[in-house]
Every structure is written in C-alpha cells, then in structure tokens.
Coordinates of C-alpha atoms in Angstrom, one line a residue:
M1 CA -16.7 -15.8 -41.1
R2 CA -14.2 -11.9 -40.4
V3 CA -11.4 -13.1 -38.1
L4 CA -9.5 -9.5 -36.7
V5 CA -6.0 -10.1 -34.7
L6 CA -5.3 -6.6 -33.7
G7 CA -1.0 -6.8 -32.8
A8 CA 2.0 -8.0 -34.1
G9 CA 3.5 -8.3 -31.3
Y10 CA 3.8 -11.9 -29.3
A11 CA 0.2 -12.8 -29.1
G12 CA -0.6 -12.0 -32.0
L13 CA 2.2 -13.9 -34.4
T14 CA 1.3 -16.2 -32.5
L15 CA -2.7 -16.2 -33.2
T16 CA -1.7 -15.7 -37.0
H17 CA 0.7 -18.4 -37.2
R18 CA -2.2 -20.7 -36.2
L19 CA -5.0 -19.7 -37.8
S20 CA -3.8 -18.7 -41.1
R21 CA -3.3 -23.1 -41.5
S22 CA -6.3 -23.9 -39.5
L23 CA -9.6 -21.6 -40.3
P24 CA -12.0 -22.9 -42.9
A25 CA -11.4 -22.1 -46.4
D26 CA -14.3 -19.4 -45.9
A27 CA -13.0 -17.2 -43.1
S28 CA -11.5 -14.6 -43.7
L29 CA -8.5 -13.5 -41.5
T30 CA -6.2 -9.7 -41.0
L31 CA -3.3 -8.9 -38.9
V32 CA -3.7 -5.6 -38.2
D33 CA -0.9 -3.1 -37.2
D34 CA 0.4 -0.1 -36.6
T35 CA 4.4 -1.5 -38.2
E36 CA 5.7 -4.0 -40.8
T37 CA 7.6 -5.8 -38.7
H38 CA 7.4 -7.7 -35.7
L39 CA 9.8 -7.2 -32.6
I40 CA 11.3 -9.9 -30.2
Q41 CA 10.1 -7.3 -27.5
H42 CA 12.4 -9.8 -24.7
E43 CA 15.7 -8.8 -26.3
L44 CA 15.1 -5.1 -26.9
H45 CA 17.4 -4.7 -23.5
R46 CA 19.9 -5.6 -25.5
V47 CA 20.1 -2.3 -28.0
I48 CA 21.1 -0.5 -24.8
R49 CA 24.6 -1.1 -24.8
R50 CA 24.6 -2.5 -28.4
P51 CA 21.9 -0.2 -31.0
A52 CA 23.4 -2.2 -33.8
L53 CA 21.6 -5.4 -32.8
A54 CA 17.7 -3.2 -33.5
A55 CA 18.5 -4.1 -37.2
E56 CA 18.6 -8.1 -35.9
L57 CA 15.2 -7.6 -33.8
T58 CA 13.2 -6.8 -35.9
I59 CA 11.3 -8.9 -38.8
S60 CA 9.2 -7.8 -41.6
L61 CA 5.6 -9.4 -41.6
S62 CA 5.3 -9.8 -45.2
D63 CA 8.5 -12.1 -44.8
L64 CA 5.8 -14.4 -42.0
F65 CA 2.3 -13.6 -44.0
P66 CA 0.5 -13.2 -47.2
D67 CA 0.0 -9.5 -48.1
E68 CA -3.6 -10.2 -48.2
T69 CA -3.4 -11.2 -44.8
V70 CA -1.4 -7.3 -42.9
R71 CA -3.0 -4.1 -43.0
R72 CA -0.8 -1.7 -41.6
A73 CA -3.1 0.6 -39.5
R74 CA -3.6 1.6 -36.5
V75 CA -6.0 0.5 -34.3
E76 CA -7.7 3.6 -32.2
H77 CA -10.5 2.3 -30.4
V78 CA -11.9 -1.0 -30.4
S79 CA -15.9 -1.5 -29.5
P80 CA -16.4 -5.4 -28.1
E81 CA -20.1 -4.6 -28.0
E82 CA -21.0 -3.5 -32.1
K83 CA -17.8 -6.1 -32.8
T84 CA -16.4 -3.2 -35.7
V85 CA -12.7 -1.6 -34.7
A86 CA -11.2 1.6 -36.0
L87 CA -8.1 2.8 -37.9
D88 CA -6.8 6.2 -38.4
T89 CA -7.3 5.2 -41.9
G90 CA -10.9 6.7 -40.7
E91 CA -12.1 3.8 -41.7
T92 CA -14.4 0.5 -39.7
L93 CA -13.7 -2.9 -39.7
S94 CA -16.6 -5.2 -38.4
Y95 CA -15.7 -8.7 -37.5
D96 CA -17.3 -11.8 -35.9
V97 CA -14.1 -12.7 -34.1
C98 CA -11.1 -10.9 -32.7
A99 CA -8.5 -10.7 -31.1
V100 CA -6.7 -7.5 -29.3
C101 CA -3.4 -8.5 -28.7
L102 CA -2.2 -4.9 -28.3
G103 CA 0.1 -5.1 -26.0
A104 CA 0.9 -2.7 -22.9
E105 CA 1.4 0.9 -22.5
T106 CA 3.7 2.6 -19.8
A107 CA 2.1 3.5 -17.3
Y108 CA 3.0 6.2 -15.5
Y109 CA 0.4 7.2 -13.1
G110 CA -0.4 10.4 -13.5
L111 CA 2.6 11.1 -11.2
P112 CA 4.0 14.8 -11.8
G113 CA 7.0 15.3 -14.3
L114 CA 7.4 11.5 -14.7
K115 CA 6.3 11.0 -18.5
A116 CA 8.5 14.5 -18.9
H117 CA 11.5 14.0 -17.6
A118 CA 11.9 9.9 -17.5
T119 CA 12.4 8.1 -20.8
P120 CA 10.3 4.5 -20.7
L121 CA 11.5 0.9 -22.2
K122 CA 8.9 0.3 -24.8
T123 CA 11.0 0.2 -28.2
V124 CA 13.9 0.1 -30.4
A125 CA 13.4 4.1 -30.2
D126 CA 13.3 4.3 -26.7
A127 CA 16.7 1.7 -25.8
T128 CA 18.6 4.6 -28.0
A129 CA 18.0 7.1 -25.9
I130 CA 18.6 5.4 -23.2
H131 CA 21.5 4.2 -24.5
D132 CA 22.7 8.1 -25.8
R133 CA 21.9 9.6 -22.7
F134 CA 23.7 7.3 -21.3
I135 CA 26.9 7.5 -23.6
E136 CA 25.8 11.9 -23.2
L137 CA 26.7 11.7 -19.4
G138 CA 30.6 9.8 -20.2
P139 CA 33.0 8.5 -17.3
E140 CA 32.0 11.3 -15.1
D141 CA 30.8 9.9 -11.8
G142 CA 26.9 10.3 -13.5
H143 CA 24.3 9.2 -11.4
V144 CA 21.6 6.8 -13.2
L145 CA 18.5 6.0 -11.6
V146 CA 16.4 3.1 -12.8
C147 CA 12.6 3.2 -11.8
G148 CA 10.5 -0.1 -11.1
A149 CA 12.7 -3.4 -11.2
G150 CA 10.9 -6.4 -12.3
L151 CA 12.6 -7.6 -15.2
S152 CA 12.5 -4.9 -17.6
G153 CA 14.1 -2.9 -14.9
I154 CA 16.5 -5.5 -14.2
Q155 CA 17.9 -5.7 -17.8
T156 CA 18.2 -1.8 -18.1
A157 CA 20.1 -1.4 -15.1
G158 CA 22.0 -4.8 -16.0
E159 CA 22.6 -3.4 -19.7
L160 CA 23.6 -0.9 -18.4
A161 CA 26.0 -1.6 -15.7
A162 CA 27.9 -3.9 -18.3
L163 CA 28.4 -0.9 -20.8
A164 CA 29.4 0.9 -18.2
N165 CA 32.6 -1.8 -17.2
E166 CA 32.8 -2.1 -21.1
R167 CA 34.0 1.2 -20.9
G168 CA 36.1 1.8 -17.4
W169 CA 33.1 3.8 -16.2
E170 CA 32.0 4.2 -12.8
P171 CA 28.4 6.1 -12.4
K172 CA 26.1 4.9 -10.0
I173 CA 23.3 3.1 -11.4
R174 CA 20.8 2.4 -9.2
L175 CA 17.8 0.1 -9.8
L176 CA 14.7 1.9 -7.6
E177 CA 11.7 -0.6 -6.1
Q178 CA 8.7 0.3 -4.2
A179 CA 8.0 -3.3 -2.8
H180 CA 9.8 -5.5 -0.1
S181 CA 12.1 -6.7 -3.5
V182 CA 13.7 -6.7 -6.9
A183 CA 11.5 -8.7 -9.1
P184 CA 8.2 -9.3 -7.0
G185 CA 5.7 -11.7 -6.8
F186 CA 7.8 -13.7 -9.1
P187 CA 10.0 -16.4 -6.1
K188 CA 11.6 -16.5 -3.9
N189 CA 15.1 -18.1 -4.6
F190 CA 14.6 -16.1 -8.4
R191 CA 14.4 -13.5 -6.6
R192 CA 17.5 -13.7 -4.5
A193 CA 20.0 -14.8 -7.8
V194 CA 18.6 -11.5 -9.4
R195 CA 19.5 -9.4 -6.5
D196 CA 23.4 -11.2 -6.7
A197 CA 23.5 -10.8 -10.1
L198 CA 22.7 -7.0 -10.2
T199 CA 25.0 -6.5 -6.7
S200 CA 27.4 -8.1 -8.6
E201 CA 27.1 -6.0 -12.1
G202 CA 28.0 -3.2 -9.7
V203 CA 23.7 -1.6 -9.5
I204 CA 22.9 -0.2 -6.2
I205 CA 19.8 -1.4 -5.1
E206 CA 17.0 1.1 -3.4
T207 CA 13.6 -1.3 -2.7
E208 CA 10.5 -0.2 -0.2
T209 CA 11.5 3.4 -2.2
T210 CA 7.9 5.1 -3.6
V211 CA 9.0 7.7 -6.3
A212 CA 6.8 10.3 -6.0
S213 CA 7.3 13.0 -8.5
A214 CA 10.5 14.3 -10.4
D215 CA 11.3 17.2 -11.6
D216 CA 14.7 17.8 -14.4
T217 CA 16.7 17.8 -12.1
E218 CA 15.6 14.8 -9.2
V219 CA 13.1 12.8 -7.9
H220 CA 10.6 12.9 -5.1
L221 CA 10.2 10.1 -3.1
E222 CA 7.8 9.6 -0.2
D223 CA 10.5 10.4 2.0
G224 CA 13.2 12.5 0.5
T225 CA 14.7 13.1 -3.1
M226 CA 17.2 11.3 -5.1
A227 CA 19.1 13.5 -7.4
Y228 CA 20.1 12.4 -11.6
D229 CA 21.9 12.2 -14.2
Q230 CA 19.1 9.3 -16.2
L231 CA 16.6 8.6 -15.6
I232 CA 14.6 5.7 -17.0
W233 CA 10.7 4.8 -16.0
T234 CA 10.3 0.6 -16.1
G235 CA 6.8 1.1 -13.3
G236 CA 4.3 -0.4 -14.4
I237 CA 1.7 -0.6 -17.6
A238 CA -1.7 -0.2 -18.3
G239 CA -3.8 -0.3 -21.3
P240 CA -3.4 0.5 -24.7
A241 CA -4.9 3.5 -26.2
A242 CA -7.8 1.4 -28.5
F243 CA -9.1 0.6 -24.8
D244 CA -8.7 4.3 -23.4
G245 CA -5.7 2.8 -21.3
I246 CA -7.6 -0.1 -19.3
R247 CA -6.1 -2.9 -18.7
H248 CA -10.0 -5.5 -19.4
R249 CA -10.2 -7.7 -16.2
V250 CA -10.6 -11.5 -18.4
R251 CA -11.3 -14.6 -17.1
N252 CA -9.7 -18.2 -18.6
T253 CA -11.4 -18.2 -21.6
L254 CA -9.4 -14.7 -21.9
E255 CA -13.7 -12.9 -23.6
V256 CA -14.8 -10.2 -22.8
A257 CA -17.7 -10.1 -24.7
D258 CA -19.2 -13.1 -27.4
G259 CA -16.5 -13.6 -30.1
T260 CA -13.9 -10.6 -28.6
F261 CA -11.2 -12.3 -26.7
V262 CA -8.0 -10.3 -25.5
V263 CA -4.6 -11.7 -25.7
G264 CA -1.1 -11.2 -23.3
D265 CA 0.1 -7.7 -21.7
A266 CA -2.9 -5.3 -23.1
A267 CA -5.7 -7.9 -20.4
D268 CA -5.4 -8.9 -17.0
V269 CA -6.0 -11.9 -16.6
I270 CA -7.3 -14.5 -14.0
D271 CA -6.6 -18.1 -15.5
A272 CA -8.7 -21.7 -15.0
D273 CA -7.0 -21.6 -11.1
G274 CA -7.8 -18.3 -9.8
Q275 CA -4.6 -17.1 -9.9
R276 CA -3.4 -14.0 -11.6
V277 CA -0.9 -14.5 -15.1
P278 CA 1.6 -11.9 -14.8
A279 CA 2.2 -9.7 -17.9
S280 CA 5.6 -11.9 -20.0
A281 CA 6.1 -12.7 -23.3
Q282 CA 5.8 -16.2 -21.8
S283 CA 2.2 -15.3 -20.8
A284 CA 1.3 -13.9 -23.7
L285 CA 2.3 -17.0 -26.2
R286 CA 0.6 -20.2 -23.5
E287 CA -2.6 -17.6 -23.8
A288 CA -2.3 -16.7 -27.7
R289 CA -2.6 -21.0 -28.2
A290 CA -5.5 -21.2 -26.1
V291 CA -7.4 -18.5 -27.6
A292 CA -6.3 -20.3 -31.0
T293 CA -8.4 -23.4 -29.7
S294 CA -11.0 -21.7 -28.8
I295 CA -11.6 -19.4 -32.5
E296 CA -11.1 -22.1 -34.4
K297 CA -14.3 -24.6 -32.5
I298 CA -16.1 -21.4 -33.4
A299 CA -15.3 -21.1 -37.1
T300 CA -15.7 -24.8 -37.3
H301 CA -19.1 -24.6 -35.4
N302 CA -22.5 -25.6 -36.8
P303 CA -25.1 -22.2 -36.6
T304 CA -27.9 -24.5 -36.3
A305 CA -26.5 -26.6 -33.4
G306 CA -28.4 -23.8 -30.9
F307 CA -26.0 -23.7 -29.0
S308 CA -22.4 -21.7 -28.9
P309 CA -18.8 -24.1 -28.3
R310 CA -17.3 -24.1 -25.5
R311 CA -14.9 -21.8 -25.6
T312 CA -10.4 -23.6 -23.9
A313 CA -10.3 -22.4 -20.5
F314 CA -6.4 -21.3 -20.0
R315 CA -4.3 -22.4 -17.0
F316 CA -0.9 -20.5 -16.7
D317 CA 1.3 -23.3 -15.8
S318 CA 5.3 -22.0 -16.1
P319 CA 8.2 -23.9 -16.4
G320 CA 9.5 -21.3 -14.5
W321 CA 11.7 -17.9 -15.5
I322 CA 14.8 -16.0 -17.2
V323 CA 16.1 -12.8 -17.0
T324 CA 19.1 -11.7 -18.8
V325 CA 21.0 -8.6 -16.3
G326 CA 24.3 -7.1 -17.6
E327 CA 26.8 -10.4 -18.0
Q328 CA 25.4 -12.6 -16.5
T329 CA 21.7 -14.4 -17.3
V330 CA 19.7 -16.3 -14.2
A331 CA 16.9 -19.3 -14.8
Q332 CA 14.5 -20.5 -12.7
V333 CA 13.6 -23.8 -14.0
G334 CA 11.1 -26.3 -11.1
P335 CA 13.3 -24.8 -8.1
T336 CA 16.3 -25.1 -10.2
I337 CA 18.5 -22.0 -10.1
L338 CA 20.5 -21.5 -13.5
T339 CA 22.5 -19.1 -13.6
G340 CA 26.1 -19.2 -16.5
T341 CA 26.4 -20.9 -19.7
P342 CA 23.9 -22.7 -18.8
A343 CA 20.6 -20.3 -18.1
L344 CA 22.1 -17.8 -21.3
A345 CA 22.1 -21.4 -23.7
L346 CA 18.5 -21.8 -22.0
K347 CA 17.6 -18.4 -23.0
A348 CA 18.8 -18.8 -25.8
S349 CA 16.8 -22.2 -26.9
I350 CA 13.5 -20.4 -26.2
G351 CA 14.0 -17.2 -28.7
A352 CA 14.9 -19.8 -31.1
G353 CA 12.2 -22.0 -30.1
Y354 CA 9.8 -18.6 -30.9
L355 CA 11.0 -17.5 -33.5
T356 CA 11.1 -21.0 -35.4
Q357 CA 7.7 -21.9 -34.5
I358 CA 6.3 -18.6 -35.9
G359 CA 8.4 -19.5 -39.2
A360 CA 11.3 -17.0 -38.8
V361 CA 14.0 -19.7 -39.5
E362 CA 16.7 -17.9 -40.2
E363 CA 16.0 -15.1 -37.1
A364 CA 16.2 -18.4 -34.7
L365 CA 19.5 -18.6 -35.9
D366 CA 20.7 -15.3 -35.6
L367 CA 19.0 -14.4 -33.1
V368 CA 21.4 -17.5 -31.2
R369 CA 24.4 -16.7 -32.7
A370 CA 24.5 -13.4 -31.2
E371 CA 23.2 -15.2 -27.6
F372 CA 26.9 -16.3 -27.5
S373 CA 29.0 -13.6 -29.3
D374 CA 29.1 -11.4 -26.7

C-alpha cells in the first residue's frame, strides 16, 4: 500500500509520526513538502518582535524521519479521482491513500490593491518583513493597520504594540475587524478578555469595519478611508494552490474521495455533531489523529472481506483556547479565563507537549525556556 502525506505542518507531521510506527511493514509512507523544515506556526508572531527567534521555530525534517520517508518537492496538483499527485519536479506520484495537509493560503477575496500593498503573516519571511517595516517607521507617529481580528491578527497587533512599548514609541496601531467583535466565533468571555488585553497594550480596535480596497497610502472602507504607513492583512484563508484555492468541504470522516483525506486548514470541516471546525493548530492536530486511525484501518484491512473499513468519525471537542497579546497571554479552559503566569505556563506546556509528541524533545525544552525568557 502506498501512503502519501502532503505537507509538513501540524497535521502532516502528526500523521507521519504516528503512521511511521503503526503501518504494516509492506506499506510505503512518503511525506512530501517543499521545504526541509517544520515551522512551529503558532509561535510565528513572536518573530515580529524578536527576529532572532526565527531559527528556533523551525525543526529539520531529517531530524524527525528517515531520509527515505521525506520527499522535497512542491505539490502542484492533487487528483482524488485518479489518485495521483503532480509535483513541480515533473513527476507524478500514484497512491492508495493520501492525506492532504497542505495548509491554507492567504485569502484576499479579490479586493483591489490588497495583495499588492499588504503583508500577510504566513511565513518567517512575512514576520521579518513586518518587523523591518515597523522599525523603518521609527519613533514618529506612524499609522499601522492590521486587518482581520482572528487569532493571527490579534497576535500581530499585540506584538507590534509590545515592540513599540519597549522602544518608547507611540504609533497608532489599529486592528480592523468586519465582525462585531475581535476573535469572532469564539466564546464571549474569551472575546472580552482578548479585547481588554489588546486595549491595555495600546491597540486601537475598530470593529464592524469592512475593507473594500487599498492603494499605497490608504485603505478604502465601505464608509470612508483610513490612511496607513504599514498595512498587514490577516483577514482570511483560502485553500492550497494544489486544490486551485478551494477549501474542500469535508464531513466528519475528512475524506473528500475514497482514499483521499483533507486535514487541517486545507479543509472546511464539519464534524460529527454537524458543527463547523475552526481553522487552528488545535483542530489540525485532533483531525490528524482521527485520520491516522482511519488510514491504519485501511492499511490492515483484508481486501477479500468484501467491504470497506469504517472510517473514524471526527468530533471536535475543544477544552479551550489560548492566544498571546503582546506581553500578555489569555486562555480559556472550560468556562474559566486565565491570564498572566498561569496562562503562559499553559501555553508553554501545550507547545512542549506537541513537540514531544512528534519526537522533538530538545526543541520542546527550548520552547519552554523561550516562553519565560522575555
């Protein structure tokens, strides 16, 4: 049996790590990624304030898996109907089972000028560019617009505010959100705590504000304009290029076609309770575990049995949420809101737990030390 895992993000690494230990000896397992490293994405915002941390947020895939497991290439196209994957090397890989874990791209929704003038936050290069532009503005009364108040936008605005506070600068950092509150879609008490943290860091919050377009000096809103010196876009996600930008809607088995699973931000997931699953690292990890169980069933199934093995149904039951806002950390565990050292300790333990799970023990220790070093 030929098993492909496409993408070395949270879902891809979790799947590959588990399947490398559980698949039958006669099954082949290949992880395809266009880089040689795994990025600890939930810590990426920290590079905005501390660019030197970039090296600590990447883990070499060769340190985690044998060379024969990892294939460096960019996935150009996935054909679930034909069970093939086209690579940028010109090769086509065939598979029996495939897990598409390619993550999401930044969605600009066709808004004129936005892609040309705004910086997203998807890569280390993006985070470094955000830092460099902010430093370039200097101590003058600059105007920074962060568009989109999901978790990425909240963390970006918080890091810039903390960086300004460290330097004694007083720029206007505005966080724009189309919905009626920051962190829309999250529990009310979590939203309130996040808003309080942003305000205390000096971030100006503008909700019910819809971006229509942008030029090199202004963002055009539905009801006016807003000048900027730095523009950052964290306003949405689209599917991977290998799926032509489509985030496939998948039900609780996370299977888009027989033998082809879509996991993590690449998918628009409806779980076993009929609820839409938020795009997050937490969701990706939990989805990957369910899909790993399904793939194990397929790999060990007797083909003469006359039926297909039942896929594992995914149910998203989150214990809570956590986000960093500059110098502060806000966590929700059940109905309880945590801030300060308890929230920071929880964040460090979650991150370290993930890294330990995929075999990156030294990186887990480094992460805990880094969380408490500032």
